[in-house]
């Protein structure tokens, strides 16, 4: 079974708008990671947030983590057409080394 | 560094044939993972190794699948015999340690007809 579940499954926005994707998980974690996958390519790491962190920034990315609700969100500000991709959250489920991915959010940014 | 290298990138094979997928992890990474991605099931962890030793193979779908890591720089995922439902993208990934970023290869796109 999936450890992380993303919401929404698909998101379509205009260039310049912000995109927010959510992730919920089931068990306790050591960290939560977000990855991006362009069509036909492998996954690329975006950001890692540890269980004792609440918010983290990287460029136009902002990730929040609420361990009491077992949820995380990824915000992409001022989106660009090049941000079009699938975005996945992944958790270790407190199992050290075993990273389980959600189903992903497919983001489409229209120019 | 060249990153995680997978081969072949694309393979089309007939049902019943043996398929071998290969992976070279990033040098110095102690963990290696094999994932499978399909539209229906998303990204599934099949097996992972630590220091060449299989740690968790609970995701391997059935006995037709086997994985080996004979040394720190090479791993194989074998399907024998292959079936159409094995058609998927198979990703290899590696990481230097637990709770670290995982680095993915570009995937092996397998079609079994």
Short mmCIF file of C-alpha atoms in Angstrom, two decimals:
data_model
loop_
_atom_site.label_atom_id
_atom_site.label_comp_id
_atom_site.label_asym_id
_atom_site.label_seq_id
_atom_site.Cartn_x
_atom_site.Cartn_y
_atom_site.Cartn_z
CA UNK A 1 0.00 0.00 0.00
CA UNK A 2 1.13 3.54 -0.65
CA UNK A 3 2.62 5.44 2.25
CA UNK A 4 2.05 8.86 0.69
CA UNK A 5 -1.01 10.09 -1.17
CA UNK A 6 -0.93 13.29 -3.20
CA UNK A 7 -3.79 15.64 -3.79
CA UNK A 8 -4.91 16.75 -6.31
CA UNK A 9 -4.10 14.06 -8.86
CA UNK A 10 -3.93 16.69 -11.58
CA UNK A 11 -3.60 20.46 -11.52
CA UNK A 12 -3.72 22.90 -14.40
CA UNK A 13 -2.76 26.56 -13.93
CA UNK A 14 -1.57 29.58 -15.88
CA UNK A 15 2.01 30.70 -15.94
CA UNK A 16 2.70 33.07 -13.07
CA UNK A 17 0.16 31.50 -10.73
CA UNK A 18 1.10 29.53 -7.63
CA UNK A 19 0.68 25.77 -7.50
CA UNK A 20 -0.03 23.90 -4.27
CA UNK A 21 0.16 20.15 -3.94
CA UNK A 22 -0.62 18.17 -0.82
CA UNK A 23 0.62 14.89 0.51
CA UNK A 24 -0.77 12.74 3.30
CA UNK A 25 0.92 9.73 4.84
CA UNK A 26 0.05 7.03 7.31
CA UNK A 27 2.90 6.19 9.67
CA UNK A 28 5.52 8.14 11.57
CA UNK A 29 8.46 9.35 9.51
CA UNK A 30 12.02 10.55 9.83
CA UNK A 31 11.76 12.76 6.79
CA UNK A 32 9.58 13.53 3.80
CA UNK A 33 10.92 14.26 0.35
CA UNK A 34 9.48 15.78 -2.79
CA UNK A 35 10.54 14.68 -6.25
CA UNK A 36 9.77 15.86 -9.74
CA UNK A 37 9.44 13.73 -12.87
CA UNK A 38 9.39 15.13 -16.36
CA UNK A 39 7.65 13.02 -18.97
CA UNK A 40 9.83 10.11 -20.00
CA UNK A 41 12.54 10.84 -17.46
CA UNK A 42 13.68 9.67 -14.06
CA UNK A 43 12.76 11.33 -10.80
CA UNK A 44 14.73 14.31 -9.58
CA UNK A 45 14.99 15.28 -5.94
CA UNK A 46 13.57 18.70 -5.06
CA UNK A 47 13.62 19.08 -1.31
CA UNK A 48 13.84 17.08 1.91
CA UNK A 49 12.17 18.12 5.15
CA UNK A 50 12.93 16.36 8.41
CA UNK A 51 10.28 15.39 10.92
CA UNK A 52 11.42 18.08 13.37
CA UNK A 53 11.10 20.82 10.73
CA UNK A 54 7.88 22.65 9.91
CA UNK A 55 8.83 24.63 6.83
CA UNK A 56 11.59 24.70 4.27
CA UNK A 57 12.35 26.87 1.27
CA UNK A 58 14.38 26.31 -1.86
CA UNK A 59 14.14 28.98 -4.54
CA UNK A 60 10.52 29.12 -5.67
CA UNK A 61 9.65 26.03 -3.65
CA UNK A 62 8.15 26.05 -0.19
CA UNK A 63 7.44 22.85 1.70
CA UNK A 64 5.53 22.55 4.94
CA UNK A 65 5.19 19.55 7.20
CA UNK A 66 2.56 18.92 9.84
CA UNK A 67 3.41 15.69 11.63
CA UNK A 68 0.30 15.91 13.83
CA UNK A 69 -1.86 15.73 10.71
CA UNK A 70 0.59 13.50 8.83
CA UNK A 71 0.56 15.86 5.90
CA UNK A 72 2.85 18.01 3.80
CA UNK A 73 2.38 20.58 1.10
CA UNK A 74 4.55 21.75 -1.77
CA UNK A 75 4.05 25.28 -3.03
CA UNK A 76 5.59 26.43 -6.29
CA UNK A 77 5.40 30.20 -6.60
CA UNK A 78 5.30 32.15 -9.85
CA UNK A 79 5.00 28.98 -11.89
CA UNK A 80 6.56 28.62 -15.33
CA UNK A 81 5.71 26.39 -18.26
CA UNK A 82 8.94 24.51 -17.50
CA UNK A 83 7.44 23.45 -14.15
CA UNK A 84 5.08 21.15 -16.03
CA UNK A 85 5.81 17.71 -14.61
CA UNK A 86 4.60 15.14 -12.11
CA UNK A 87 5.41 15.77 -8.48
CA UNK A 88 5.74 13.00 -5.91
CA UNK A 89 6.10 12.95 -2.18
CA UNK A 90 8.05 10.14 -0.59
CA UNK A 91 8.40 9.03 3.00
CA UNK A 92 10.69 6.64 4.77
CA UNK A 93 7.96 5.31 7.05
CA UNK A 94 10.53 5.33 9.84
CA UNK A 95 12.19 2.34 8.19
CA UNK A 96 15.46 3.92 7.29
CA UNK A 97 16.43 3.49 3.67
CA UNK A 98 13.09 2.34 2.36
CA UNK A 99 11.47 5.27 0.53
CA UNK A 100 7.84 4.87 -0.46
CA UNK A 101 6.29 7.15 -3.07
CA UNK A 102 2.78 8.45 -3.50
CA UNK A 103 0.83 8.40 -6.75
CA UNK A 104 1.89 11.90 -7.69
CA UNK A 105 0.29 15.14 -8.82
CA UNK A 106 0.43 15.94 -12.51
CA UNK A 107 1.00 19.66 -12.89
CA UNK A 108 0.38 21.47 -16.15
CA UNK A 109 1.44 25.10 -16.42
CA UNK A 110 0.03 26.83 -19.48
CA UNK A 111 1.99 29.69 -21.02
CA UNK B 1 29.72 12.09 -11.51
CA UNK B 2 27.77 10.35 -14.28
CA UNK B 3 24.81 9.58 -12.07
CA UNK B 4 22.95 6.30 -11.91
CA UNK B 5 23.32 4.49 -15.21
CA UNK B 6 20.73 2.02 -16.45
CA UNK B 7 20.66 -0.22 -19.49
CA UNK B 8 18.94 -0.91 -21.72
CA UNK B 9 16.91 2.30 -21.95
CA UNK B 10 14.24 0.59 -24.02
CA UNK B 11 13.49 -3.07 -24.57
CA UNK B 12 10.73 -4.84 -26.42
CA UNK B 13 10.59 -8.57 -25.90
CA UNK B 14 8.23 -11.44 -26.46
CA UNK B 15 6.32 -13.11 -23.70
CA UNK B 16 8.29 -15.94 -22.18
CA UNK B 17 11.69 -14.44 -22.87
CA UNK B 18 14.20 -13.61 -20.18
CA UNK B 19 14.81 -9.94 -19.51
CA UNK B 20 17.85 -8.56 -17.71
CA UNK B 21 18.01 -4.95 -16.62
CA UNK B 22 21.29 -3.48 -15.47
CA UNK B 23 22.26 -0.69 -13.14
CA UNK B 24 25.45 1.08 -12.13
CA UNK B 25 24.90 3.16 -9.00
CA UNK B 26 26.75 6.33 -8.12
CA UNK B 27 30.17 5.52 -6.75
CA UNK B 28 30.25 5.53 -2.96
CA UNK B 29 26.52 5.04 -2.52
CA UNK B 30 25.82 2.20 -0.13
CA UNK B 31 22.13 1.76 -0.96
CA UNK B 32 20.61 0.64 -4.25
CA UNK B 33 16.92 0.45 -5.05
CA UNK B 34 14.85 -1.04 -7.83
CA UNK B 35 11.47 0.58 -8.48
CA UNK B 36 8.79 -0.19 -11.02
CA UNK B 37 6.43 2.46 -12.38
CA UNK B 38 3.11 1.83 -14.10
CA UNK B 39 0.06 3.99 -14.65
CA UNK B 40 -2.09 1.69 -12.55
CA UNK B 41 0.18 1.12 -9.56
CA UNK B 42 2.46 4.13 -9.60
CA UNK B 43 5.98 3.77 -8.24
CA UNK B 44 6.53 0.51 -6.41
CA UNK B 45 9.65 -0.41 -4.49
CA UNK B 46 10.67 -3.88 -5.60
CA UNK B 47 13.86 -4.47 -3.62
CA UNK B 48 16.73 -2.60 -2.05
CA UNK B 49 20.29 -3.43 -1.14
CA UNK B 50 22.66 -2.11 1.49
CA UNK B 51 26.35 -2.77 0.89
CA UNK B 52 25.42 -5.31 -1.80
CA UNK B 53 23.16 -7.29 0.56
CA UNK B 54 19.41 -7.49 -0.17
CA UNK B 55 17.59 -5.90 2.76
CA UNK B 56 13.95 -5.95 1.72
CA UNK B 57 12.56 -7.81 -1.26
CA UNK B 58 8.95 -7.80 -0.12
CA UNK B 59 7.98 -5.77 -3.17
CA UNK B 60 9.19 -8.33 -5.68
CA UNK B 61 5.95 -9.43 -7.35
CA UNK B 62 6.70 -13.11 -7.74
CA UNK B 63 9.36 -15.73 -8.23
CA UNK B 64 9.80 -14.73 -11.84
CA UNK B 65 11.64 -11.66 -10.58
CA UNK B 66 15.14 -11.81 -9.12
CA UNK B 67 17.76 -9.18 -8.33
CA UNK B 68 21.44 -9.42 -7.61
CA UNK B 69 24.21 -7.08 -6.62
CA UNK B 70 27.51 -8.92 -7.08
CA UNK B 71 29.57 -5.84 -6.26
CA UNK B 72 29.20 -2.22 -5.23
CA UNK B 73 29.09 -0.94 -8.79
CA UNK B 74 26.63 -3.27 -10.48
CA UNK B 75 23.17 -4.69 -10.02
CA UNK B 76 20.77 -6.66 -12.20
CA UNK B 77 17.03 -7.20 -12.17
CA UNK B 78 15.97 -10.29 -14.04
CA UNK B 79 12.52 -11.37 -15.16
CA UNK B 80 12.18 -14.96 -16.30
CA UNK B 81 9.85 -15.73 -17.97
CA UNK B 82 8.50 -12.30 -18.86
CA UNK B 83 4.77 -11.61 -19.22
CA UNK B 84 2.86 -8.70 -20.81
CA UNK B 85 1.84 -7.45 -17.35
CA UNK B 86 5.53 -6.85 -16.60
CA UNK B 87 5.51 -3.98 -19.09
CA UNK B 88 6.57 -0.93 -17.12
CA UNK B 89 9.40 1.49 -16.50
CA UNK B 90 11.99 0.06 -14.15
CA UNK B 91 14.06 2.55 -12.22
CA UNK B 92 17.28 1.99 -10.38
CA UNK B 93 18.27 4.48 -7.71
CA UNK B 94 21.05 4.90 -5.18
CA UNK B 95 21.80 6.90 -2.06
CA UNK B 96 24.82 7.31 0.19
CA UNK B 97 22.91 6.57 3.38
CA UNK B 98 19.58 6.26 5.07
CA UNK B 99 17.30 9.31 5.12
CA UNK B 100 19.28 10.89 2.31
CA UNK B 101 18.32 12.07 -1.12
CA UNK B 102 17.82 9.23 -3.57
CA UNK B 103 19.26 9.61 -7.06
CA UNK B 104 17.39 7.97 -9.89
CA UNK B 105 18.52 6.65 -13.22
CA UNK B 106 16.61 7.47 -16.37
CA UNK B 107 14.79 4.15 -16.31
CA UNK B 108 14.49 1.07 -18.48
CA UNK B 109 11.30 1.07 -20.53
CA UNK B 110 10.17 -2.55 -20.89
CA UNK B 111 7.45 -3.72 -23.23
CA UNK B 112 6.52 -7.41 -23.25
CA UNK B 113 4.37 -8.40 -26.20
#
